[in-house]
Amino acid sequence: MNGSDISAIVALALDLANSVTNQDRFTRLLSTIRKTIQCDAIALLQHQNATLMPLAIEGLSADTLGRRFDIQAHPRLKMISQSQKPVTFSQDCDLPDPYDGLLQAQTGDIPIHACMGLPLYHEDHLLGVVTLDSLKPNSFDNINPAMLEIITKISAATMKTAIQLEQLEDAAKHSNALVQALSQSAIMRDGGEIIGLSPCIRALKNEIKLVASSHYNVLILGETGVGKELVAGNIHQHSQRHHQPMIQLNCASLPENLAESEFFGHCKGAFTGAEKNREGKFQLADNGTLFLDEIGELPLNLQSKLLRALQSGEIQAVGEDKTKTVDVRVIAATNRDLKAEVKAGRFRADLYHRLSVYPINVPPLRERGNDIHLLAGYFVENTARKLGINQLTLTSQALSLLASYRWPGNVRELEHVISRAALKAKQAQWHKSIIHILPEYCDIPATKPEIEPPSAQPSHSQLPIPAPLVSTISLKSATETFQAQLIKQTLETHQFNWAAAARNLETDRANLVRLAKRLGITIHKST
């Protein structure tokens, strides 16, 4: 190596020595490599469960951080991962590039260019890879092999150090047994990861780790579509019960005559149709976790029986005389204001306090800032895999549109919008090697004004309020009467278009339809 090569390596080592956090360490690593090896884009990706997860990027679009690259689906990444030495791809290589359409310096298909990958190994274990792309062909042909080998080893050592530091930080907060659980749950199956780097999501992840180490019941609060089920799964995965099952029960879908059996099971012959003994969800979740979704929809008569099970840990199957003891941790979730439900007499105060030993609020998507970019990248990559698209990208205009929308349906709505947009893009661009999601494929309004102009259609706040109700009507009846009138008037205003009515009422379409059914409103489908 010549003097300049040695100086570059020394500078890299010194720069990494001054790093404080893992993210700072990763950023410094890429910046210094980029100074040493000229390139237009560079990325550091961690190997997790047959996928490569971006940890830091330069020269690539922001949504790249949210993507998860399936190694088997990307031939170049597969070759890099299986190699023990740096891999350079010739300019005429016909293997698809995983970053097509993602380079900030280039729109559309990447032209003939140079590409190189550094596999990062520790004791024959793949930690991750560093990828470099240059729009100048043959840029990586004359790099000193000895210097390249040292850079690769320093990068692998940096990632190994970062992983070890993270484990040590966890060990300082939790027991050694819990650290092992966290290490296992960090490599979760597809869909189990909470995507986001915003302050509110960082705080949420810290709360999950904190409460997971206890045996407290947890009440997860948040709007429809924010990911309450995902939070519940993460609490279970990070808990000491993670080797046991997490059983889920949707309280809104329980037939009232069979609800008790769903919770506690029944004996053969206990009621018509009970042809054999059947275990309930509490028995199935013994020593594990029971997730009660939409707990606010649970009928009052069943709330008292659930309370008894939570207080004593004893359950009694329908038609059986003896009781059984179970050890179950309950995690409940709702998009309702349970405090208001308690005041209205629709939810038991004692059950509310029993469930909300540790309440967790999941922030809506509109408060998560640039997390929309990461989530969009994650959903784009998942959708591409499901639709069999080799390369699917979001244009910068489409990404700006997604970032400016208020997302009343939150993360679930974002996922559905991208899924539909990808399908439209595939149909329109079926002959292209790279499919681009354009703004017109995203069925959301471009802007949402803070104040409606006078000529705009009336909002729910402008609709006439029903005449005062006589005092003999209960609060529940009065509330339901008002809800029914408001829904009918809003539907008429929007020509019985459920989606438009839901947006006007600032609620989710599925929840609006469900509420209308409960209130006995005849459902009209818009044409």
Coordinates of N, CA and C in Angstrom, one line a residue, residues 458-469 478-479 481-487 489-490 505:
P458 N -70.7 20.7 3.4 CA -70.7 20.9 4.9 C -70.0 19.7 5.6
S459 N -69.2 20.1 6.6 CA -68.6 19.1 7.4 C -69.6 18.6 8.5
H460 N -69.3 17.6 9.3 CA -70.2 17.2 10.3 C -70.4 18.2 11.4
S461 N -69.5 19.2 11.5 CA -69.7 20.2 12.5 C -70.7 21.2 12.1
Q462 N -71.0 21.3 10.7 CA -72.0 22.2 10.2 C -73.4 21.6 10.1
L463 N -73.5 20.3 10.3 CA -74.8 19.6 10.2 C -75.7 20.0 11.3
P464 N -77.0 20.1 11.1 CA -78.0 20.5 12.1 C -77.9 19.5 13.3
I465 N -78.0 20.1 14.5 CA -78.0 19.3 15.7 C -79.4 18.9 16.1
P466 N -79.7 17.7 16.5 CA -81.1 17.3 16.8 C -81.6 18.2 17.9
A467 N -82.9 18.3 18.0 CA -83.6 19.0 19.0 C -83.3 18.4 20.4
P468 N -83.3 19.2 21.5 CA -83.0 18.6 22.8 C -83.9 17.4 23.1
L469 N -83.3 16.4 23.7 CA -84.0 15.2 24.1 C -84.7 15.3 25.4
A478 N -79.7 8.5 23.9 CA -79.5 9.8 23.3 C -78.3 9.8 22.5
T479 N -77.2 9.2 22.9 CA -76.0 9.2 22.1 C -76.2 8.5 20.8
T481 N -79.0 7.9 19.2 CA -79.9 8.6 18.4 C -79.1 9.7 17.6
F482 N -78.3 10.4 18.3 CA -77.5 11.5 17.7 C -76.6 10.9 16.7
Q483 N -75.9 9.8 17.0 CA -75.0 9.2 16.1 C -75.7 8.7 14.8
A484 N -76.9 8.1 14.9 CA -77.6 7.7 13.8 C -78.0 8.8 12.9
Q485 N -78.5 9.9 13.5 CA -78.9 11.1 12.7 C -77.7 11.7 12.0
L486 N -76.6 11.8 12.7 CA -75.4 12.4 12.1 C -74.8 11.5 10.9
I487 N -74.8 10.2 11.1 CA -74.4 9.3 10.0 C -75.3 9.4 8.8
Q489 N -77.2 11.9 7.8 CA -77.1 13.2 7.2 C -75.8 13.3 6.4
T490 N -74.7 12.7 7.0 CA -73.4 12.8 6.3 C -73.4 11.9 5.1
L505 N -66.3 12.5 8.7 CA -66.5 12.3 10.1 C -65.2 11.9 10.8

